[in-house]
Short mmCIF file of C-alpha atoms and ligand atoms in Angstrom, two decimals:
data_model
loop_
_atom_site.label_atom_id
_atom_site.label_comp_id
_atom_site.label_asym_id
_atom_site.label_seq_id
_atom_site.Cartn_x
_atom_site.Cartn_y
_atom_site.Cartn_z
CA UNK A 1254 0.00 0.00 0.00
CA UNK A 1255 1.15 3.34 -1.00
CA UNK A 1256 1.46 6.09 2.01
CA UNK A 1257 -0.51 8.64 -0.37
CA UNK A 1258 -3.56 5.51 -0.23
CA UNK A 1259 -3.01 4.94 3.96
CA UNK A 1260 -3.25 8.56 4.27
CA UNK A 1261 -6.40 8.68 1.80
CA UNK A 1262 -7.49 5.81 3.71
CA UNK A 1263 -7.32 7.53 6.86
CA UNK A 1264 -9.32 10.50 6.08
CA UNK A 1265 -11.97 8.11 4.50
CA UNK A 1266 -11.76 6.16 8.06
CA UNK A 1267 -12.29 9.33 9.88
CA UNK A 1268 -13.53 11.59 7.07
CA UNK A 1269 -14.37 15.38 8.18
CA UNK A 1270 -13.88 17.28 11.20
CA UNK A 1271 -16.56 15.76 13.04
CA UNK A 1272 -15.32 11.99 13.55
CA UNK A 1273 -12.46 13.88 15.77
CA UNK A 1274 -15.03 15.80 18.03
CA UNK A 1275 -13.19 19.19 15.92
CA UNK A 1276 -14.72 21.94 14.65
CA UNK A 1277 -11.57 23.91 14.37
CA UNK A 1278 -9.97 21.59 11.78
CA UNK A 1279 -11.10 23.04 8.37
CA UNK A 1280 -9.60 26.24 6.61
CA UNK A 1281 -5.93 26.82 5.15
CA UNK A 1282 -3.27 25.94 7.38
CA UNK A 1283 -1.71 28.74 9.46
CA UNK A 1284 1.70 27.79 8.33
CA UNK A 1285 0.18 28.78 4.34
CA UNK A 1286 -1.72 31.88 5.40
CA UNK A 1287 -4.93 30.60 7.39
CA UNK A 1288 -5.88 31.66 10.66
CA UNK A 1289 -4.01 30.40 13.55
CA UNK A 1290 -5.63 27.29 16.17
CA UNK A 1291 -4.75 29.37 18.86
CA UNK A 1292 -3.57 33.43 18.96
CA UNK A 1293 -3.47 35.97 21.46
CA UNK A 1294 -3.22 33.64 24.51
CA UNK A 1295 -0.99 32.61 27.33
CA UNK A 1296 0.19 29.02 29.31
CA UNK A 1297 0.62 28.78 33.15
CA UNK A 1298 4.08 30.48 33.57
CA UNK A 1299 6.66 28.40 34.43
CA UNK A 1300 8.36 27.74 36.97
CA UNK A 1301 5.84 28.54 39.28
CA UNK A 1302 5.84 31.12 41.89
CA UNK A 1303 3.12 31.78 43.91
CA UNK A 1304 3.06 33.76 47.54
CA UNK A 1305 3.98 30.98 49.61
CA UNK A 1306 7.22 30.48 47.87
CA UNK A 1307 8.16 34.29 47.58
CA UNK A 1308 6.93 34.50 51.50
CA UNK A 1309 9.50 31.19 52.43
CA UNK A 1310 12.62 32.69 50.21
CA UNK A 1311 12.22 35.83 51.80
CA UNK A 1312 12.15 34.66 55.21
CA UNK A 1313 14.99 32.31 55.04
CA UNK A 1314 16.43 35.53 52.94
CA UNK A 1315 15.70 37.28 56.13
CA UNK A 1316 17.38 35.13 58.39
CA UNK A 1317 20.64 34.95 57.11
CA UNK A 1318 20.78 30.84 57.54
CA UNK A 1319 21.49 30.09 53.99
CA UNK A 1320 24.18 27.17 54.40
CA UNK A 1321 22.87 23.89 55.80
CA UNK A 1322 26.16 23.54 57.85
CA UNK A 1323 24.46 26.74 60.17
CA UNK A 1324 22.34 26.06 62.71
CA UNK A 1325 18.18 26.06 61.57
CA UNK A 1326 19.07 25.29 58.48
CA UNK A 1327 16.01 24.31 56.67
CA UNK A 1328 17.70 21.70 54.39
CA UNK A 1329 17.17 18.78 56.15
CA UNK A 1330 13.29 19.83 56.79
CA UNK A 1331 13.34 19.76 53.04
CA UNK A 1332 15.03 16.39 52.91
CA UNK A 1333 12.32 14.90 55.10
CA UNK A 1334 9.55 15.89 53.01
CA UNK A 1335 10.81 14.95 49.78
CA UNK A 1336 12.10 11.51 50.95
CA UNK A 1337 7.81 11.53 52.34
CA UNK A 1338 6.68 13.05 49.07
CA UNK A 1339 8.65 9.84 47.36
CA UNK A 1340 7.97 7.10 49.83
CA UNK A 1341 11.89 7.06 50.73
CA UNK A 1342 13.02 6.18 54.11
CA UNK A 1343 15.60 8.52 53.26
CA UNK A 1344 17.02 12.24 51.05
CA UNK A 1345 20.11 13.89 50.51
CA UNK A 1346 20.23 16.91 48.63
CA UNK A 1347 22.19 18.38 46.33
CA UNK A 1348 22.85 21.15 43.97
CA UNK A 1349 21.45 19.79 40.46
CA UNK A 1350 20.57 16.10 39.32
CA UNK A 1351 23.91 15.97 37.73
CA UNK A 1352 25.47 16.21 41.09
CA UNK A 1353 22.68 13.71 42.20
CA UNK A 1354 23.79 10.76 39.98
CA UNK A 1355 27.64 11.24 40.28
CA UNK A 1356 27.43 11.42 44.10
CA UNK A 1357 25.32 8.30 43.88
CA UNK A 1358 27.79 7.02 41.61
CA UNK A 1359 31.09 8.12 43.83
CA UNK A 1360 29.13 6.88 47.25
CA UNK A 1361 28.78 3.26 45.52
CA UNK A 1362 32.26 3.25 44.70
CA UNK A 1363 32.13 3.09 40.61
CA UNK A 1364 34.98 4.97 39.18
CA UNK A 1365 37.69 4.28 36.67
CA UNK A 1366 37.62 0.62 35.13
CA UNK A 1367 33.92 0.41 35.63
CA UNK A 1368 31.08 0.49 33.01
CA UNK A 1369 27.58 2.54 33.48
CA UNK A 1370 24.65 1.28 30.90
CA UNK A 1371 22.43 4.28 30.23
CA UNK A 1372 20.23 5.64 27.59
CA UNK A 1373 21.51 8.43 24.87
CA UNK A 1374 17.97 9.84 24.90
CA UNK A 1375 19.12 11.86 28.24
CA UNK A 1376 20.18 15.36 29.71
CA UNK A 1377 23.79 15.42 29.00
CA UNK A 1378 23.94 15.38 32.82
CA UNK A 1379 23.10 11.99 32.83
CA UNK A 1380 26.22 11.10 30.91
CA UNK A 1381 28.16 13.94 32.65
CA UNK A 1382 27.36 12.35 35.61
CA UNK A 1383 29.08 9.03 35.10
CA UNK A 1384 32.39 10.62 33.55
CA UNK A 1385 32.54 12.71 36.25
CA UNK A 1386 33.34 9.50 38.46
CA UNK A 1387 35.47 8.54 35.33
CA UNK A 1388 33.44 5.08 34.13
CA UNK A 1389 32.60 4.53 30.52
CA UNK A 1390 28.98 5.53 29.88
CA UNK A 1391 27.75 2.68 27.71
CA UNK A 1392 24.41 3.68 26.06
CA UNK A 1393 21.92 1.08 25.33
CA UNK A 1394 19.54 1.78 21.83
CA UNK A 1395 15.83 2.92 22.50
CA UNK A 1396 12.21 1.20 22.38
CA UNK A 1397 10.85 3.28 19.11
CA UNK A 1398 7.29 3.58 21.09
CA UNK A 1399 8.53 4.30 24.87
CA UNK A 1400 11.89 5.95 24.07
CA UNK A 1401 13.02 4.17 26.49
CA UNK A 1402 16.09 1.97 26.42
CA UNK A 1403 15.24 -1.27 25.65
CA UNK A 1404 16.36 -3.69 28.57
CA UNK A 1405 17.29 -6.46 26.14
CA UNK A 1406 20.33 -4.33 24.30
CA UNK A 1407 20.68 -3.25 28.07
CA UNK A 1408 21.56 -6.50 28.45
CA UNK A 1409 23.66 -7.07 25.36
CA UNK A 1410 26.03 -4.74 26.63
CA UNK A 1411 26.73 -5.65 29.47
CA UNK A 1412 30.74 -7.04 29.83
CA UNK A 1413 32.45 -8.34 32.71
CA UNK A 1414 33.32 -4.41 33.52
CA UNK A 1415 30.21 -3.25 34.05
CA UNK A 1416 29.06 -2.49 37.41
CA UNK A 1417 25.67 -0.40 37.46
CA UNK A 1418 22.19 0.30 35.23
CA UNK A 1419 21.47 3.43 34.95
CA UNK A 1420 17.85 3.79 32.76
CA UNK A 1421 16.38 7.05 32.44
CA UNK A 1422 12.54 7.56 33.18
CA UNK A 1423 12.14 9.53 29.81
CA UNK A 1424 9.40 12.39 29.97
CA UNK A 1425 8.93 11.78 34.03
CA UNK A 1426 7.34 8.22 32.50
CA UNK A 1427 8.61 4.91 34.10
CA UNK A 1428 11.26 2.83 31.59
CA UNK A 1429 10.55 -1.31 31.84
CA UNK A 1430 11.81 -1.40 35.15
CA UNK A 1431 10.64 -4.49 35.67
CA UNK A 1432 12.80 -5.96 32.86
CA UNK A 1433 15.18 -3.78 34.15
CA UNK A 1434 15.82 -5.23 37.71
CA UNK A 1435 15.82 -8.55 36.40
CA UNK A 1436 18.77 -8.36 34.56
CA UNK A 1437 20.45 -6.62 37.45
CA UNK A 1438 19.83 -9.45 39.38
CA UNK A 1439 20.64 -11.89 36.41
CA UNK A 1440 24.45 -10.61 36.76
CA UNK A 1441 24.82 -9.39 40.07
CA UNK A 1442 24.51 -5.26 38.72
CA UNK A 1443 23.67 -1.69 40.78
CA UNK A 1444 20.69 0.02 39.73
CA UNK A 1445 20.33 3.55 40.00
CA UNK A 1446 17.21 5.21 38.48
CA UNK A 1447 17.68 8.74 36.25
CA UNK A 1448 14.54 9.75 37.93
CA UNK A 1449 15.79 13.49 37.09
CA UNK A 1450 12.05 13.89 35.17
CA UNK A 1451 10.24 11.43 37.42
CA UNK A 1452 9.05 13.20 40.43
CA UNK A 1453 6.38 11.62 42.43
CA UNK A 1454 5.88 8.93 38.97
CA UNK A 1455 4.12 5.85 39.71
CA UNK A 1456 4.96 2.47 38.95
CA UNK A 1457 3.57 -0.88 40.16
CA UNK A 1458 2.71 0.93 43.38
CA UNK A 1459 5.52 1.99 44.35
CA UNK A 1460 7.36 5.74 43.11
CA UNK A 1461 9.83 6.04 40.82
CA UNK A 1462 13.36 6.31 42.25
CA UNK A 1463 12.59 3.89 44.98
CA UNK A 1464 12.81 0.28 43.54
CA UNK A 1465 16.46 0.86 42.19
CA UNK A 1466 18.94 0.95 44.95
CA UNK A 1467 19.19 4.91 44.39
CA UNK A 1468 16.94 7.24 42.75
CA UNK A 1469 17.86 11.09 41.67
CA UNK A 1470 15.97 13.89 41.00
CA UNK A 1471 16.66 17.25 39.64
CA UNK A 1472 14.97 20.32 40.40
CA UNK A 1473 16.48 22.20 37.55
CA UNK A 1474 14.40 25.13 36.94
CA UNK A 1475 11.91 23.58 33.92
CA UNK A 1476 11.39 20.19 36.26
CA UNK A 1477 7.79 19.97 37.68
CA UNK A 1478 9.29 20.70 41.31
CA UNK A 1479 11.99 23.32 40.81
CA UNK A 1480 14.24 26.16 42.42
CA UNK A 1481 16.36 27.14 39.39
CA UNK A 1482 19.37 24.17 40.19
CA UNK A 1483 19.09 21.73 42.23
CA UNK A 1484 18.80 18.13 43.13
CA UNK A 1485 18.12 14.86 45.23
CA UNK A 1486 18.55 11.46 45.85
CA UNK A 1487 16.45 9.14 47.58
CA UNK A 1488 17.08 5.60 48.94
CA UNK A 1489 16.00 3.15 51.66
CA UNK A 1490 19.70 1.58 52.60
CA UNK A 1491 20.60 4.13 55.78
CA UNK A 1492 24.43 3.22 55.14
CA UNK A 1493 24.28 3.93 51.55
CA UNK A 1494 22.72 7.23 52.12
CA UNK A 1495 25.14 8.31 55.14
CA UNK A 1496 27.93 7.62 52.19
CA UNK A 1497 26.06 9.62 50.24
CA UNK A 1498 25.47 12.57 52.40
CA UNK A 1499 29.57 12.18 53.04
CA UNK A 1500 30.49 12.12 49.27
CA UNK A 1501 28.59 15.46 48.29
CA UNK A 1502 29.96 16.99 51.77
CA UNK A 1503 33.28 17.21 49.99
CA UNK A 1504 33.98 13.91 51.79
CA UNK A 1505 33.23 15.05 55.50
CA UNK A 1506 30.88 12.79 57.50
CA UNK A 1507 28.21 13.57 59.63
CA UNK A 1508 30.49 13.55 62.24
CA UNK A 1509 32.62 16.40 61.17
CA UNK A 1510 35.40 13.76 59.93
CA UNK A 1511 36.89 13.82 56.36
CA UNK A 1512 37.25 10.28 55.47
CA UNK A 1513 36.72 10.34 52.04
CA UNK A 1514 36.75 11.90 48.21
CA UNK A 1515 34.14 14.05 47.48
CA UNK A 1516 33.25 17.17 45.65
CA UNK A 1517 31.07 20.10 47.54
CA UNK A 1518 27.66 19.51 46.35
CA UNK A 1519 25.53 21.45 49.13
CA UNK A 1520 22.52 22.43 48.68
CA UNK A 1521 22.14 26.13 50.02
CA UNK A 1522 18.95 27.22 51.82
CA UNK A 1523 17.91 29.89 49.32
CA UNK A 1524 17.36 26.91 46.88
CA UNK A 1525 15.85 24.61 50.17
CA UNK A 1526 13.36 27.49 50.69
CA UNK A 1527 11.99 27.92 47.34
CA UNK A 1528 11.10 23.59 47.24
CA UNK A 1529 9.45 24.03 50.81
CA UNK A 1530 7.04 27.00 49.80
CA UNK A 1531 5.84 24.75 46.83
CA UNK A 1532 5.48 21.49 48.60
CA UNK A 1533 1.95 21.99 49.48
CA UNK A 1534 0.70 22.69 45.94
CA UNK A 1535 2.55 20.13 44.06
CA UNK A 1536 -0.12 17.14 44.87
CA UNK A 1537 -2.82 19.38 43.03
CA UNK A 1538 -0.95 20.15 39.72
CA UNK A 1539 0.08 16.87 39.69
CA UNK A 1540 -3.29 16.20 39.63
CA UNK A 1541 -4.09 18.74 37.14
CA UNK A 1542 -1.59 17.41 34.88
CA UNK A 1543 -2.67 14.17 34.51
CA UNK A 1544 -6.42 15.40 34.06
CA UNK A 1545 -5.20 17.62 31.34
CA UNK A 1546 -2.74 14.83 29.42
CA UNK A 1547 -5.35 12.69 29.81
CA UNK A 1548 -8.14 14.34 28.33
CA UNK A 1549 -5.32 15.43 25.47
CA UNK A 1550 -4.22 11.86 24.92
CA UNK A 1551 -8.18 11.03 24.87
CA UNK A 1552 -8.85 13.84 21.82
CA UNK A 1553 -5.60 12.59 19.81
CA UNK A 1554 -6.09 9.01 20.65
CA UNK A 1555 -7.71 8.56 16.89
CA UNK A 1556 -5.27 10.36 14.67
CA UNK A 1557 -3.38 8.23 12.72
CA UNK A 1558 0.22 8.80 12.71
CA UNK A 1559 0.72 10.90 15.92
CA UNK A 1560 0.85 8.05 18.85
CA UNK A 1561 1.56 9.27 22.25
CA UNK A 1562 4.23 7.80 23.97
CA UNK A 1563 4.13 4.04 25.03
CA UNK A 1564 3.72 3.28 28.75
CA UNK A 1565 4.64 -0.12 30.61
CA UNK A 1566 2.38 -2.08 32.44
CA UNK A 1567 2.80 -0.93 36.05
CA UNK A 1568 2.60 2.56 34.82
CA UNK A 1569 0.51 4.73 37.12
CA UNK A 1570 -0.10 8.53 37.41
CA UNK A 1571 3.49 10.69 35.61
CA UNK A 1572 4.23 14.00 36.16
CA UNK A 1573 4.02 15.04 32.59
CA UNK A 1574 6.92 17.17 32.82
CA UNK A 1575 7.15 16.46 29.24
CA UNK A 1576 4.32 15.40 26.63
CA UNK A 1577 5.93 13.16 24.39
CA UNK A 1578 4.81 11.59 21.10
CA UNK A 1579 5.81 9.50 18.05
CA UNK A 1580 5.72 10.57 14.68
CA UNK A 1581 4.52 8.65 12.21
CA UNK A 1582 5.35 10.07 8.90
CA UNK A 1583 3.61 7.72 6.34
CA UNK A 1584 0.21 8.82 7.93
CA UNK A 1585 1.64 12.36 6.93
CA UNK A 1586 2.09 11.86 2.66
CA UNK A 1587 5.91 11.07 3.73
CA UNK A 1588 6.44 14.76 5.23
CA UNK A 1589 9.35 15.17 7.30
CA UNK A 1590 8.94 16.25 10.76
CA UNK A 1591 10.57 19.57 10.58
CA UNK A 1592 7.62 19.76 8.50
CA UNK A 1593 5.00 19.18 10.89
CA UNK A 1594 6.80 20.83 14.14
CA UNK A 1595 6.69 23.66 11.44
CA UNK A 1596 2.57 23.89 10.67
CA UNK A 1597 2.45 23.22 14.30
CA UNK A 1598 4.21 26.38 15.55
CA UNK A 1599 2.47 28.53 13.02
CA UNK A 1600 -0.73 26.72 14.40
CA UNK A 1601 0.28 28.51 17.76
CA UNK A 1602 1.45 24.98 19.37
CA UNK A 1603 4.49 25.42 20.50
CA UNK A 1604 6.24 21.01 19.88
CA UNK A 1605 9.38 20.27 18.46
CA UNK A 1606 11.64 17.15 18.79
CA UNK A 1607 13.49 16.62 22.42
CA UNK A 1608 17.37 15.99 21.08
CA UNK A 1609 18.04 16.63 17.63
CA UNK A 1610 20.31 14.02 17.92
CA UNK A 1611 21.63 11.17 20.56
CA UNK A 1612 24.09 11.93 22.84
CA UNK A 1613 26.12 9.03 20.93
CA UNK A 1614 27.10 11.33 18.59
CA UNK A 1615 28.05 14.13 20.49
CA UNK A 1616 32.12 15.12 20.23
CA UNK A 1617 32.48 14.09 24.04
CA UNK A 1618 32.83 10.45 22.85
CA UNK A 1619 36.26 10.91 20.66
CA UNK A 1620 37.47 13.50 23.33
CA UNK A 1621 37.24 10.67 26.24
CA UNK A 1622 38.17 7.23 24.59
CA UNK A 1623 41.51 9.32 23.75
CA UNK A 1624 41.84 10.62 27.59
CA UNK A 1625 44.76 8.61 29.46
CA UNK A 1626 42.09 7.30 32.11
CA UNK A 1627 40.23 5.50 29.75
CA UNK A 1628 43.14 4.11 27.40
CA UNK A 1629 44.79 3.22 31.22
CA UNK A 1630 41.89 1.23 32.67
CA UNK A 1631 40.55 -0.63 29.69
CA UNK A 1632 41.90 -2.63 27.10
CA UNK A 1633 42.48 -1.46 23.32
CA UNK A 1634 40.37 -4.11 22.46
CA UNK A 1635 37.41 -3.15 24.87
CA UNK A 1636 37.40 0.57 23.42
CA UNK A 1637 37.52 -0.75 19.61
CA UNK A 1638 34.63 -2.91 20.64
CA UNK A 1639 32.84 0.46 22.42
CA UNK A 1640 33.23 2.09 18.84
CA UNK A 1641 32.01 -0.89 17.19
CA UNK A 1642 29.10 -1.11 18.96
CA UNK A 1643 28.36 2.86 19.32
CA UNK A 1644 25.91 2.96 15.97
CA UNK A 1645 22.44 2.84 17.84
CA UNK A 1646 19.44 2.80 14.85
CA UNK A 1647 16.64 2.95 17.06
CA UNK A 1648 17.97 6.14 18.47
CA UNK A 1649 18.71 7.63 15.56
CA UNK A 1650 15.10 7.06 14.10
CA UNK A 1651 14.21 8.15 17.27
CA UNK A 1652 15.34 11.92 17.52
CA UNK A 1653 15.99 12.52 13.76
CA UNK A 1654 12.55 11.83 12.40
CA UNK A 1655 9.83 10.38 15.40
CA UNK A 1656 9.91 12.55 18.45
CA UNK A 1657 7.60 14.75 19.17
CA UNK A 1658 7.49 16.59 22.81
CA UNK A 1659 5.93 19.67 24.24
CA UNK A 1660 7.40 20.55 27.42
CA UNK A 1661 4.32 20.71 30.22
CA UNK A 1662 5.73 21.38 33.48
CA UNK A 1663 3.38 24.33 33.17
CA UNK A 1664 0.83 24.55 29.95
CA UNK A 1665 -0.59 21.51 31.58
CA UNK A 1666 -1.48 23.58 34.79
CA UNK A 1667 -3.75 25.03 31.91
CA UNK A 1668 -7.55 24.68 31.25
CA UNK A 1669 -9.18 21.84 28.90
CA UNK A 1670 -9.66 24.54 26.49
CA UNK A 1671 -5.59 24.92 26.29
CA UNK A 1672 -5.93 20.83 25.82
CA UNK A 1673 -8.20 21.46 22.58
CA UNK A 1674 -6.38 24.17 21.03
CA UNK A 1675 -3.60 21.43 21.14
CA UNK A 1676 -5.31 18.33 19.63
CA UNK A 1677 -7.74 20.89 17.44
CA UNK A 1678 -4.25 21.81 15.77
CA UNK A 1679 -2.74 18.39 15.60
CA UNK A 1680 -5.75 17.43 14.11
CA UNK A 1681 -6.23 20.72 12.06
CA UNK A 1682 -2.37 19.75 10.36
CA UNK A 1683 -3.93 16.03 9.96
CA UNK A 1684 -7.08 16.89 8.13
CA UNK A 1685 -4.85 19.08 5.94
CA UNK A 1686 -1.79 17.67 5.66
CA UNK A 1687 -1.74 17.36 1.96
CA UNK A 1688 -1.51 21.14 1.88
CA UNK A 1689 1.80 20.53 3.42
CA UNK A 1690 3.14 18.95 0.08
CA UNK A 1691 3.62 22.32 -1.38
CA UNK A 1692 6.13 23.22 1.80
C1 PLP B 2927 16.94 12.67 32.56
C2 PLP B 2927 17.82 13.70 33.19
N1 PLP B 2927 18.96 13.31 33.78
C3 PLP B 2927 19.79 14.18 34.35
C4 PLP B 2927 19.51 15.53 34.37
C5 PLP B 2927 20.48 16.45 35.01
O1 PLP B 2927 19.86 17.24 35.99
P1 PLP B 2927 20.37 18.73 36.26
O2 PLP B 2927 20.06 19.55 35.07
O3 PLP B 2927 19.59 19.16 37.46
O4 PLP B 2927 21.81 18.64 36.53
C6 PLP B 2927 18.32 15.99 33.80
C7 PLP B 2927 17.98 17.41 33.78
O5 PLP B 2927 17.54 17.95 32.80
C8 PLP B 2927 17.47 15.05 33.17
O6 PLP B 2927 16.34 15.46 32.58
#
């Protein structure tokens, strides 16, 4: 079947506006001179600020305690309520997600000789992270539907150096944990969740970042829970946290002794302040998030070509810090995706692809196989073999032609009426795309 007959038989399978519920859909695209889906109107501002925050910033402004190592510091109040928020016996803050995952990483003991499996569909933190403790990130291809790595090349890569799993909850949604932790069992591995987008994510009961033996956070200022930089990790073994507490206290213990390495990752109390003045809200837009990606997913779920993004079984409420979809171009007369995101935009929907490509083929890769550490602490063959094996398809598909995201830490604080103005345009460009042949 030709894509020009799929997509005619698509539009004979849901022919007009009104077998989508969309009144908006008909008229000359915006991107070719028609009148915009949605003009003159604003999202919830992110990140959010509301009196309660500005009223805790300015007291602990006020007070002059803005290092936890003073007395009334209010970090560990705000390490209490996020390990609660979480259901984490225990928290240690820190000051970004990036520090998060390399003081997990340092507190565990993984450093040079070791091998990290992790996804290239990431913050570059994520890989920053594990060079940082100077291990070889190894990055494991993607699921097309989930963008999440797929546990089975997870698995595939792992040699007799590696040491932990580090998958990364793409889009705040919950990877295939399940597969996940059974191949860390399976051989004997760490696991340490990238929960950076994850917060308060649920999966088989339980929240994200708890079922690994670490979970981190970030509370970078576009996360749903944020205070410009900043970040967490949560855990249940009390040891393992003490470590971890030691490692980002540039190696000094709770006890005032330095018995370790460790880089100063403190969180300050400016940063503590801001998280505690929006703890009581964050239940409610989480809420409201999942009401509003809901009701999207529910108006889109019949548009062929335009599939949001696969969850696991297990999967409960997300945070929907980002609203993330595949692109199906053969539903779309073969356009390219830079096509789309482009009728889109002009549509007054802001979308656009998350990386425009994989972090495997970012320039850090040549720079640190050629690095003394690495050439020292693993054989010539191992590095040819990490070269070999660095071409990841999936991934490539992935952020050069499929991925679709629109970032909704706060449009999804919005109103249903936001929600329609986003599925009346993706349906709009649908219902019209063969005006987008003459782009
Ligand atoms: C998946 C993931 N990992 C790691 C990080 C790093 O966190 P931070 O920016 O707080 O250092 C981020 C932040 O964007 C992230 O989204």
């Amino acid at each position: 079947m030709s894509t020009v007959s799929a997509g005619t038989l698509g539009a004979v399978a849901f022919s007009g506006i009104n077998s989508f519920g969309c009144s908006a859909a008909s008229g000359n695209l915006a991107v070719l001179g028609g009148t915009p889906i949605r003009q003159n109107k604003t999202w919830p501002s992110w990140p959010y600020v509301d009196d309660k925050v500005i009223q805790s910033l300015t007291e602990t402004g006020k007070s002059g305690v803005w290092c936890r190592i003073q007395a009334g510091s209010r970090v560990p109040e705000l390490e209490k309520r996020f390990a609660e928020l979480e259901g984490a016996k225990q928290c240690v803050v820190v000051g970004s997600g990036t520090q998060a995952l390399h003081t997990s990483l340092e507190a565990l003991g993984i450093g040079a000789g070791d091998e990290v499996i992790t996804s290239p569909l990431t913050d570059p933190g994520t890989i920053s992270a594990i060079l940082s403790a100077r291990a070889l990130p190894v990055m494991a291809d993607l699921d097309r539907d989930s963008f999440q790595n797929d546990p089975d090349d997870m698995e595939r890569r792992i040699t007799e150096n590696t040491k932990v799993l580090m998958p990364v909850h793409i889009a705040g949604t919950p990877c295939h944990l399940e597969r996940v932790m059974e191949i860390a069992k399976k051989h004997n591995l760490i696991v340490i969740e990238d929960s950076c987008q994850g917060h308060m994510a649920e999966y088989q009961g339980k929240k994200l970042g708890t079922i690994g033996k670490l979970g981190c956070f970030s509370f970078q200022t576009s996360k749903v829970i944020s205070c410009g930089e900043g970040g967490a990790i949560i855990g249940d073994d009390e040891e393992l946290m003490d470590k971890c507490y030691t490692v980002q206290n540039h190696g000094t213990n709770r006890q005032g002794r330095t018995v370790t390495i460790g880089p100063k990752y403190r969180m300050n109390d400016l940063e503590a302040a801001i998280l505690l003045g929006q703890m009581d809200g964050v239940e409610e837009r989480f809420a409201r998030r999942n009401e509003n990606a809901n009701y999207l997913s529910e108006r889109i779920k019949d548009v062929p070509g335009i599939v949001p993004q696969k969850k696991y079984p297990g999967t409960g409420r997300v945070p929907w810090y980002l609203y993330m979809m595949r692109y199906k171009k053969e539903h779309f007369n073969n356009i390219d995706r830079s096509v789309f995101v482009k009728a889109m935009n002009a549509e007054g929907i802001t979308i656009g692809p998350y990386l425009s490509q994989g972090l495997h083929r970012e320039p850090w890769v040549d720079h640190v196989l050629d690095l003394n550490v690495y050439k020292r602490f693993f054989s010539e063959a191992r590095l040819k073999q990490y070269r070999d094996q660095l071409p990841l398809p999936n991934t490539d598909k992935v952020t050069g032609e499929e991925l679709l995201m629109i970032w909704s830490s706060g449009p999804f604080l919005g109103t249903k009426e936001d929600m329609d103005d986003i599925s009346d345009a993706i349906i709009k460009v649908y219902e019209n795309r063969d005006q987008l042949l003459s782009l």
